[in-house]
mmCIF file of C-alpha atoms in Angstrom:
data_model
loop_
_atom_site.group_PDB
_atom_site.id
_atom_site.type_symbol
_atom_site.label_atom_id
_atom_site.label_comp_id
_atom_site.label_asym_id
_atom_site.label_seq_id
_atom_site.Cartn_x
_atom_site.Cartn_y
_atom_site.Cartn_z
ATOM 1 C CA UNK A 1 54.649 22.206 -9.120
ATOM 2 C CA UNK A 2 56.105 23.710 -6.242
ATOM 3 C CA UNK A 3 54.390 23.903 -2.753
ATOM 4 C CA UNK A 4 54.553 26.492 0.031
ATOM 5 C CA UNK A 5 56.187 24.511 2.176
ATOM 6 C CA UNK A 6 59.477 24.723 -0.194
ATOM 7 C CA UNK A 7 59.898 27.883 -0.586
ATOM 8 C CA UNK A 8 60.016 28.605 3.306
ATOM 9 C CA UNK A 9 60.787 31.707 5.768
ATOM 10 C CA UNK A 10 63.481 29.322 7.048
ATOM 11 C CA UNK A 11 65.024 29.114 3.747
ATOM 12 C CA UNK A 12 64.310 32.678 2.944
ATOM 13 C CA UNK A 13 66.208 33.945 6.143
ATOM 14 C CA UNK A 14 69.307 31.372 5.332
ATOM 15 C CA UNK A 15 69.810 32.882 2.069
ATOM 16 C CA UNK A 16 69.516 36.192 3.124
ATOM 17 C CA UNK A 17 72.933 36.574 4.725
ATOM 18 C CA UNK A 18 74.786 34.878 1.648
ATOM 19 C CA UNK A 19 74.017 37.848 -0.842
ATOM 20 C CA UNK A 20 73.805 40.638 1.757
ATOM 21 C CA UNK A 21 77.183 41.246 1.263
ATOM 22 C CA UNK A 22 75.809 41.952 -2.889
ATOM 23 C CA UNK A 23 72.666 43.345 -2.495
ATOM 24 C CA UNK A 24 71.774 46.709 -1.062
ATOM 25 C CA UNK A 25 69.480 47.524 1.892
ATOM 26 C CA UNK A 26 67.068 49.833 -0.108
ATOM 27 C CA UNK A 27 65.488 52.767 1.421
ATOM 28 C CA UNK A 28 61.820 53.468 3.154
ATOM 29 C CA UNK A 29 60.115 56.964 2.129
ATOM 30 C CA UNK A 30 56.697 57.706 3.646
ATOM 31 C CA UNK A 31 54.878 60.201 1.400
ATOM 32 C CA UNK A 32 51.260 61.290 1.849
ATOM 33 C CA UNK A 33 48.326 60.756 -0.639
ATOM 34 C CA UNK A 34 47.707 64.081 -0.255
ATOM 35 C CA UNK A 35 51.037 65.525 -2.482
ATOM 36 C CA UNK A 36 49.501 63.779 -5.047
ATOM 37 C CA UNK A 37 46.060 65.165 -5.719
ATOM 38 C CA UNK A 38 44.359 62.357 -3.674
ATOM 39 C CA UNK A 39 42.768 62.515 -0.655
ATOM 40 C CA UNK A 40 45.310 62.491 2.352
ATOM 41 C CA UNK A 41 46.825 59.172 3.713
ATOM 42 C CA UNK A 42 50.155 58.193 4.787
ATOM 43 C CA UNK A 43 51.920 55.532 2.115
ATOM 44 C CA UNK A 44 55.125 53.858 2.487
ATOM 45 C CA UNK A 45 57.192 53.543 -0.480
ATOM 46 C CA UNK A 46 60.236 50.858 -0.399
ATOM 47 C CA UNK A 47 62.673 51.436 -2.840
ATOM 48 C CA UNK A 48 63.872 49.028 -4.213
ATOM 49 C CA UNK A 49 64.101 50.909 -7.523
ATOM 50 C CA UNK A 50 67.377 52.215 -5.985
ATOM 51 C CA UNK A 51 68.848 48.628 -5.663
ATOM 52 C CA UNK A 52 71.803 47.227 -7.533
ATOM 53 C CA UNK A 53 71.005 47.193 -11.370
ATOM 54 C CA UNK A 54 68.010 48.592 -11.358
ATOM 55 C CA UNK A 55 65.556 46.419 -9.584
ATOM 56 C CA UNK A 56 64.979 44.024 -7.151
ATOM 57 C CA UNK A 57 66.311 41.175 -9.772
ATOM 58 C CA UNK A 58 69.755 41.963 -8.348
ATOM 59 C CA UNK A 59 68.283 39.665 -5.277
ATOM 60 C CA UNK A 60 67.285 36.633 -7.136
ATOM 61 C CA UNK A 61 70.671 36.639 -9.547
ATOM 62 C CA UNK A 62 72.801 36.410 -6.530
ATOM 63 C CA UNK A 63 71.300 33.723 -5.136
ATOM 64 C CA UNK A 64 71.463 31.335 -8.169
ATOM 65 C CA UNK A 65 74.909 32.104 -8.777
ATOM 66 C CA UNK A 66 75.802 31.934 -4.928
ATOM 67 C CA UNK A 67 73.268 28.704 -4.208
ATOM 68 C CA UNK A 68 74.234 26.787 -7.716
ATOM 69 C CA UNK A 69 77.316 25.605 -9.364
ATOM 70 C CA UNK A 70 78.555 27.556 -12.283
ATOM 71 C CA UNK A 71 80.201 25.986 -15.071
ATOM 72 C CA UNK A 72 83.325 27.239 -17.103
ATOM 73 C CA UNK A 73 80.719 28.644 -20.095
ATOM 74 C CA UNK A 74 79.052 30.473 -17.415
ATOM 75 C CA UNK A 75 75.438 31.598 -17.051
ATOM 76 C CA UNK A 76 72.943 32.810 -19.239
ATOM 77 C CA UNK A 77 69.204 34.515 -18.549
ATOM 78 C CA UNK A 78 66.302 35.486 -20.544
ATOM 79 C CA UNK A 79 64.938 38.560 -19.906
ATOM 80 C CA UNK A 80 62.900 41.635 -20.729
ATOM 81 C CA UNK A 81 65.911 43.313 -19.190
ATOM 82 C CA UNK A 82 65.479 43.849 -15.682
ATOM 83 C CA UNK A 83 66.643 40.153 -15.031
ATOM 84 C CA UNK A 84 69.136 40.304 -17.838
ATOM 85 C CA UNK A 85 70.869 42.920 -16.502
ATOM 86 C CA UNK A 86 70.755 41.701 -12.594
ATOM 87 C CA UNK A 87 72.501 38.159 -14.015
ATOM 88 C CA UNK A 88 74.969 40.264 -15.993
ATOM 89 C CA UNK A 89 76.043 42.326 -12.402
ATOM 90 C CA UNK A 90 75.846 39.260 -10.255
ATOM 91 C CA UNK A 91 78.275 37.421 -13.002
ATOM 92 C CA UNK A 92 80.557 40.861 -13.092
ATOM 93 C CA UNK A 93 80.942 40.943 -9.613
ATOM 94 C CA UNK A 94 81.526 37.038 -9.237
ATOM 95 C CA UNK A 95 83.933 36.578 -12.161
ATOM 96 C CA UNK A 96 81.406 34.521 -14.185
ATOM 97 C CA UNK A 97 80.679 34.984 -18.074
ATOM 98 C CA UNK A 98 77.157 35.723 -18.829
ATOM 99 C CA UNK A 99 74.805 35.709 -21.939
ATOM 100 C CA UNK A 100 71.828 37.718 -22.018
ATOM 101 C CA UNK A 101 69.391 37.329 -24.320
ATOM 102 C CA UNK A 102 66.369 39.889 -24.698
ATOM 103 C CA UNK A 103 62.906 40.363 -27.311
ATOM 104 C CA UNK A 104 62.778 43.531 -29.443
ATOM 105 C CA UNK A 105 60.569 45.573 -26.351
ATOM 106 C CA UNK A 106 63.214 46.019 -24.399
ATOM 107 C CA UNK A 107 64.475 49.475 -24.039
ATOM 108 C CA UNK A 108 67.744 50.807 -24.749
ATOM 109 C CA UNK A 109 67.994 51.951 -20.736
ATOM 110 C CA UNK A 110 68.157 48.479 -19.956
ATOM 111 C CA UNK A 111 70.406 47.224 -22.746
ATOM 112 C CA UNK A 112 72.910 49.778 -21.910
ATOM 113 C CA UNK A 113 73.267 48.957 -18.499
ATOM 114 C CA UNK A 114 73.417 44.728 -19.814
ATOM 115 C CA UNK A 115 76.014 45.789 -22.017
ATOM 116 C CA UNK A 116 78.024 48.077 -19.414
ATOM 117 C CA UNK A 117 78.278 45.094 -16.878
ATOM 118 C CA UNK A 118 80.132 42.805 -19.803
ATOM 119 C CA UNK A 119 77.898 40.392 -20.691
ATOM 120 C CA UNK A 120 77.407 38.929 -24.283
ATOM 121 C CA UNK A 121 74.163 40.665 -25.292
ATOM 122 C CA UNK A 122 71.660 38.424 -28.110
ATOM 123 C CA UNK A 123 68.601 40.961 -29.540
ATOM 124 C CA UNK A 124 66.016 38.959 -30.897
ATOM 125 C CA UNK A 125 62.029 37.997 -31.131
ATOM 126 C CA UNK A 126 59.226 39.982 -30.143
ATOM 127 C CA UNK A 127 58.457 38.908 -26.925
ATOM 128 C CA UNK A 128 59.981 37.502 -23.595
ATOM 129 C CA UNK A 129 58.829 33.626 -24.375
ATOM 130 C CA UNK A 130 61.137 34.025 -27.755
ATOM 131 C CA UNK A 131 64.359 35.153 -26.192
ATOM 132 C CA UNK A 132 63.572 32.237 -23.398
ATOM 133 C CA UNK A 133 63.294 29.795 -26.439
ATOM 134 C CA UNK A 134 66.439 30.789 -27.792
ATOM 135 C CA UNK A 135 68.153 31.116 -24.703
ATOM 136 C CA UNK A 136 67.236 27.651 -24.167
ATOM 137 C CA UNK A 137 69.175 26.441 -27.189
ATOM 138 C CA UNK A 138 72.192 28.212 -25.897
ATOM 139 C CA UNK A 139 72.790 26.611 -22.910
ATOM 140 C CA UNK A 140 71.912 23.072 -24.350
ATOM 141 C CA UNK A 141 74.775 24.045 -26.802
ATOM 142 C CA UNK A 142 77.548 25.368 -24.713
ATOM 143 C CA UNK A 143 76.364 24.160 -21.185
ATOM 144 C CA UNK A 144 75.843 27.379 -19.492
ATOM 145 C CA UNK A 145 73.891 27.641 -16.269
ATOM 146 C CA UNK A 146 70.039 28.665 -17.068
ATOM 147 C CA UNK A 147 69.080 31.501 -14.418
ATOM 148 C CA UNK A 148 65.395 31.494 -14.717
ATOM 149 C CA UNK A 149 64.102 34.921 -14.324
ATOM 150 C CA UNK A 150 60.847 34.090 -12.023
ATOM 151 C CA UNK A 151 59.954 30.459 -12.306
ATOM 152 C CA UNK A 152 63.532 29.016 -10.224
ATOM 153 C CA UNK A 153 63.435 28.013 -6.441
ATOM 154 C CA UNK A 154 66.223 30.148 -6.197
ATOM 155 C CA UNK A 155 65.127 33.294 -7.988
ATOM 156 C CA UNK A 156 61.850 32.660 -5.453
ATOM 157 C CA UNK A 157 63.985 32.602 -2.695
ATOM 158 C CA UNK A 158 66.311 35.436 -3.669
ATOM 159 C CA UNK A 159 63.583 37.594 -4.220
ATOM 160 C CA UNK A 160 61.434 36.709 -0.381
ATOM 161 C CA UNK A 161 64.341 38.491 0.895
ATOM 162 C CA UNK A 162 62.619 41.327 -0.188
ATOM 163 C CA UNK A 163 60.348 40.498 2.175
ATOM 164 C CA UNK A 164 62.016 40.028 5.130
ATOM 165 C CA UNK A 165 64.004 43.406 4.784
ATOM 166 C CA UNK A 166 60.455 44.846 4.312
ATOM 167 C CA UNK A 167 58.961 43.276 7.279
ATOM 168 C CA UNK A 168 62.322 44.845 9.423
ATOM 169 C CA UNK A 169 61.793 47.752 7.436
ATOM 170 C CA UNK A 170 58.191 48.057 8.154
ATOM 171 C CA UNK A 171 56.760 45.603 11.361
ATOM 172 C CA UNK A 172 53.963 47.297 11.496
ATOM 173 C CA UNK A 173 52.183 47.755 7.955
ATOM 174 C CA UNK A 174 48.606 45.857 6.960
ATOM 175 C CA UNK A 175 48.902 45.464 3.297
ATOM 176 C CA UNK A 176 51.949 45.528 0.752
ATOM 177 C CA UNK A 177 51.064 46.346 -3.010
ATOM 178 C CA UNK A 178 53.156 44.560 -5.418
ATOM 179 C CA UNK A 179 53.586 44.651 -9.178
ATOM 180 C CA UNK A 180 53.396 41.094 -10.879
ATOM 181 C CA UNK A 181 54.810 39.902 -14.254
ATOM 182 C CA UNK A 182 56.214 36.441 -13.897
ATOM 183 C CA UNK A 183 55.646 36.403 -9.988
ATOM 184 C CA UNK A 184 58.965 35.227 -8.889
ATOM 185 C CA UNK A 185 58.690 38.890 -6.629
ATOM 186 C CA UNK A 186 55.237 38.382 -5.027
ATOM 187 C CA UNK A 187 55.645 34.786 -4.579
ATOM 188 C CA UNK A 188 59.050 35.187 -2.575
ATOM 189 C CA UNK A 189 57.227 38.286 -0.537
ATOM 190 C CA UNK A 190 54.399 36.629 0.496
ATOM 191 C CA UNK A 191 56.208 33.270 0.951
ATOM 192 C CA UNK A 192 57.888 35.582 3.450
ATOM 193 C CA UNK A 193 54.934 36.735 5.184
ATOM 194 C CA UNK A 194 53.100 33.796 4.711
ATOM 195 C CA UNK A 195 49.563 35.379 5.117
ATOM 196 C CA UNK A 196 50.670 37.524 8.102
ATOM 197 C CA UNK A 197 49.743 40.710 6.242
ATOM 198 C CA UNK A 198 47.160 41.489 3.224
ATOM 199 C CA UNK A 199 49.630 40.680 -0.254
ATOM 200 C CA UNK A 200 47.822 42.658 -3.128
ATOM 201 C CA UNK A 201 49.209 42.129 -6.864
ATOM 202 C CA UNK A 202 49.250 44.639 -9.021
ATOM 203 C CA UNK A 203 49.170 43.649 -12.732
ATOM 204 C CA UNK A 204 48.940 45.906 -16.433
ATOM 205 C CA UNK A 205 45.279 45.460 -18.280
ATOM 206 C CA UNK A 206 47.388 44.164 -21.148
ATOM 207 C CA UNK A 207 49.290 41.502 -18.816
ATOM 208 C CA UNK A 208 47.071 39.832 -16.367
ATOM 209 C CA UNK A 209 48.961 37.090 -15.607
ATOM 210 C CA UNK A 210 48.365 35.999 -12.375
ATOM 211 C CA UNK A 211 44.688 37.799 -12.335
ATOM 212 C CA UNK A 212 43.736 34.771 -14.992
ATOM 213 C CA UNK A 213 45.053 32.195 -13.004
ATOM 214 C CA UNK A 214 43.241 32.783 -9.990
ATOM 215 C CA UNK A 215 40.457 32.660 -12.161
ATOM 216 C CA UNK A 216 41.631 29.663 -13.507
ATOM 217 C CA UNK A 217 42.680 27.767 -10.575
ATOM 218 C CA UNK A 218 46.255 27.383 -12.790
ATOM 219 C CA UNK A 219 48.867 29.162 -14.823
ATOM 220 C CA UNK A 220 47.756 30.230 -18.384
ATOM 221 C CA UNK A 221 48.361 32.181 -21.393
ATOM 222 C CA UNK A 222 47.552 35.857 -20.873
ATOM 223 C CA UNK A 223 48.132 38.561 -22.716
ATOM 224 C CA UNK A 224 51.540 40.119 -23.163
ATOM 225 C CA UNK A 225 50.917 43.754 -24.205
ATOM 226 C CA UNK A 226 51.168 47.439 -23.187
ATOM 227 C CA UNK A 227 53.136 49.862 -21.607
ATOM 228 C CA UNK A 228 55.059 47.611 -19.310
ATOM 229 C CA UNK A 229 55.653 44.818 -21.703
ATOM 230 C CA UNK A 230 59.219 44.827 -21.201
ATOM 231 C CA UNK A 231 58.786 43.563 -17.339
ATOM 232 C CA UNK A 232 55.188 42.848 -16.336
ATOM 233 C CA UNK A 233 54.044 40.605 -19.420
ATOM 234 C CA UNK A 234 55.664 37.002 -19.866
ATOM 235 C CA UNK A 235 52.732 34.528 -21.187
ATOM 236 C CA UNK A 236 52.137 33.098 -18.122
ATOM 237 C CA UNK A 237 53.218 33.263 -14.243
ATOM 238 C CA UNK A 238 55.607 30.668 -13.191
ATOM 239 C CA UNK A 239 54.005 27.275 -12.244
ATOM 240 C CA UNK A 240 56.539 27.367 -8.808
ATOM 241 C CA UNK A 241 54.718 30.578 -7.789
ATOM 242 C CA UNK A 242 50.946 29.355 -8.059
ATOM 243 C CA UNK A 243 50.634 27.429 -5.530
ATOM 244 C CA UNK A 244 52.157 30.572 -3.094
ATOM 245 C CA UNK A 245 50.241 33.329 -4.847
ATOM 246 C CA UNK A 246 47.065 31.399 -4.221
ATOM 247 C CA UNK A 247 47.789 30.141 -0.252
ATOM 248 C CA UNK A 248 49.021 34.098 0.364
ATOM 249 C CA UNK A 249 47.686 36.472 -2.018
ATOM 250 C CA UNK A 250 44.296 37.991 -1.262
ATOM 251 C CA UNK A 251 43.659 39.510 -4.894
ATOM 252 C CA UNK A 252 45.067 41.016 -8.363
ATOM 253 C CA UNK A 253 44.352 44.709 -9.291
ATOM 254 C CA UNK A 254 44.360 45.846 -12.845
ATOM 255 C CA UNK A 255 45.416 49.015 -13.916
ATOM 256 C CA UNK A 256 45.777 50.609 -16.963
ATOM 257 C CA UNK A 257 48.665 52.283 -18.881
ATOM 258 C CA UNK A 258 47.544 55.570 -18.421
ATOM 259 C CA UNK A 259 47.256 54.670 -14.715
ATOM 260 C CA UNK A 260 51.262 53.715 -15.376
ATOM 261 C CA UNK A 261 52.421 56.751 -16.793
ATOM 262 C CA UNK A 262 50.149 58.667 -14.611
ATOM 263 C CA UNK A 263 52.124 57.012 -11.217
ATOM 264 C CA UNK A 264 55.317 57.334 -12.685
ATOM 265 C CA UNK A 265 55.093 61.207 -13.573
ATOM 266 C CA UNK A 266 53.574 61.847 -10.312
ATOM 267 C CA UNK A 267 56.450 60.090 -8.645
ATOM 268 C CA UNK A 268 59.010 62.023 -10.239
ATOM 269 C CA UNK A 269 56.968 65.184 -10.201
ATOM 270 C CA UNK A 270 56.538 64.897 -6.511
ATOM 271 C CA UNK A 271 59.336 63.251 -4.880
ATOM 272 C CA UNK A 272 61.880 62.801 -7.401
ATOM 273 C CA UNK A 273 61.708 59.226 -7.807
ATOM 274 C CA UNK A 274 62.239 57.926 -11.310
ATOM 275 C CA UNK A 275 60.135 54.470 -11.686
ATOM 276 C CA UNK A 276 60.187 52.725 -15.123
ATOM 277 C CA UNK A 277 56.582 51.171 -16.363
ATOM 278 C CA UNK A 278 56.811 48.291 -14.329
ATOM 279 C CA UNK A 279 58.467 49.605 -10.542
ATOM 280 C CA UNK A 280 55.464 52.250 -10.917
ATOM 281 C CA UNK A 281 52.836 49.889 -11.539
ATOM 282 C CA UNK A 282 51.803 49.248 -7.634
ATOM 283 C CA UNK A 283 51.688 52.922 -7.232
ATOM 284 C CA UNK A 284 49.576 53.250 -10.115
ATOM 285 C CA UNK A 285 47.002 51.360 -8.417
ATOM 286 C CA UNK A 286 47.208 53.887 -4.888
ATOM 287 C CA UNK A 287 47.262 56.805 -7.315
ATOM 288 C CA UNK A 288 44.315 55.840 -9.399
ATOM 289 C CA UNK A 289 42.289 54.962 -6.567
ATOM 290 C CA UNK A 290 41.591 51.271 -7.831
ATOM 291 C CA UNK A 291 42.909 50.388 -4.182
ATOM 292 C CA UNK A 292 40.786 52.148 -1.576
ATOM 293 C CA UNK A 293 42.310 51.208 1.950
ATOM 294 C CA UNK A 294 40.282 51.257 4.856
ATOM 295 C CA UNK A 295 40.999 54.511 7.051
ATOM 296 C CA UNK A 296 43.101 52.969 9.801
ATOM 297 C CA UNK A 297 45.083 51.028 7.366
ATOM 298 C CA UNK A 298 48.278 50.807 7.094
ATOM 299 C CA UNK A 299 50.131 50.118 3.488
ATOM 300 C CA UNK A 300 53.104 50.346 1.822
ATOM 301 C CA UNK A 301 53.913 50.199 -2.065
ATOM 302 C CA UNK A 302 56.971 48.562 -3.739
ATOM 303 C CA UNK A 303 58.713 50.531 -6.049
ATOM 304 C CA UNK A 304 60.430 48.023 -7.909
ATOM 305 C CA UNK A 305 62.471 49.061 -10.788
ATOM 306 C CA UNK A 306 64.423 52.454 -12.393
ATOM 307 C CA UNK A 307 65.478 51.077 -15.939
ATOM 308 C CA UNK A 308 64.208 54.012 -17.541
ATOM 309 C CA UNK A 309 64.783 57.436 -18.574
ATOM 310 C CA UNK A 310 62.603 60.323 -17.037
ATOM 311 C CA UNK A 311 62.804 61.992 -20.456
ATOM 312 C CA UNK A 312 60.539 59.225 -21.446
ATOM 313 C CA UNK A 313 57.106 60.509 -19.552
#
């Protein structure tokens, strides 16, 4: 199991400059509480739902590829497709083949931007854990590089940069909300900020991952259900993470579907941003008022991913 003292701020920063030339530097939006029916209260919103392929993934993908030697029958990820389609970009834009292979949830807004970036696409299984299990056999087969989609030092590391452009972004925010599935986000962010501000993680009702094991004291199986299934619901959080998410983050929040589809029509509704399931899910929580912050405070919400069609809420 990984410790916090691996995946560092040092080694955060040093990657940082390696895929900036990749990734983009995603916009701030400050919106008040009160456009939204709630009682008034200034929110920052970082979008990262605007970033290269989607979502924030596009962080962690160039990092692997960048930080790790690629072989001739390239890479190949598991994902619900966020991930999937991140590794496919990264491998575009790097000249690598990739092979993506994805359950049955995922939605045709993410396949169609995994198939537009070139990659070998392989539908199959019901769930995330069954197109890791087959993705698996592929690379023992051919040789291909495994980019793990949360539980990889590199994908950790990839993803704290997140964190640092947040902390330039925003020096002077309390508390960060941030949706968790696998926790390769959160535990980059907070290994970041390494308990300098409040890290709160946001999790589905029908994917607690993380909120069962910090009840546990370890990783283990959760539920993989609901709305956000296709990003927010592997089995379990990644063993690498733990030990971060339990130094650095102060609590889980669960919040329910409707809550979901509630944050993401507001968000389009309101400002115009279009948020799939899982990017809306640490609004959700702001929205539904299952995070109260304390008057003075200040907080900002990661909006994490766009895969999605607005059509769809």
């Amino acid at each position: 199991m990984l410790n916090t003292r691996t995946i560092t701020r040092e080694r955060i920063a040093a990657v940082e400059p390696r895929i900036r030339p990749y990734v983009r530097h995603t916009p701030v939006m400050r919106v008040d509480m009160a456009d939204f029916g709630r009682p008034a209260f200034p929110v920052d919103l970082k979008l990262e739902c605007l970033q290269h392929s989607g979502s924030f993934k596009a962080r962690g993908a160039f990092t692997n590829l960048l930080e790790r030697q690629v072989p001739e029958a390239g890479v190949v990820a598991a994902s619900g497709g966020n991930h999937g389609a991140a590794v496919a970009y990264a491998a575009m834009k790097l000249g690598h083949k990739a092979s993506i292979f994805v359950p049955e949830v995922s939605p045709p807004a993410k396949l169609a931007r995994i198939r537009g970036y070139g990659a070998e696409l392989v539908v199959g299984g019901a769930r995330y854990a069954e197109a890791l299990a087959a993705s698996e056999d592929f690379a023992a087969r051919t040789g291909a590089l495994q980019v793990h989609a949360f539980n990889q030092e590199e994908t950790l590391l990839g993803q704290g940069t997140l964190g640092l452009e947040i902390e330039a972004d925003l020096p002077e925010i309390d508390t960060l909300l941030v949706a968790v599935g696998g926790g390769g986000l959160i535990g980059g962010i907070a290994a970041w900020f390494s308990g300098r501000i409040r890290i709160i993680a946001i999790e589905p009702e029908g994917a607690p991952t993380l909120y069962r094991a910090l009840e546990a004291g370890q990783p283990v199986d959760a539920p993989a259900e609901g709305i956000a299934a296709d990003s927010l619901a592997p089995k379990r959080v990644g063993e690498m993470m733990f030990p971060i998410a339990e130094a650095f983050v102060e609590r889980s929040i669960l919040v329910s579907d409707d809550d979901i589809v509630e944050a993401q029509k507001a968000l389009w509704d309101r400002v115009r941003i279009i948020a799939e399931p899982g990017g809306a899910a640490a609004f959700a929580a702001m929205l539904s008022g299952r995070y109260v912050p304390a008057e003075t405070e200040r907080v900002a919400v990661l909006v994490c991913g766009s895969n999605t069609n607005p059509a769809n809420f």
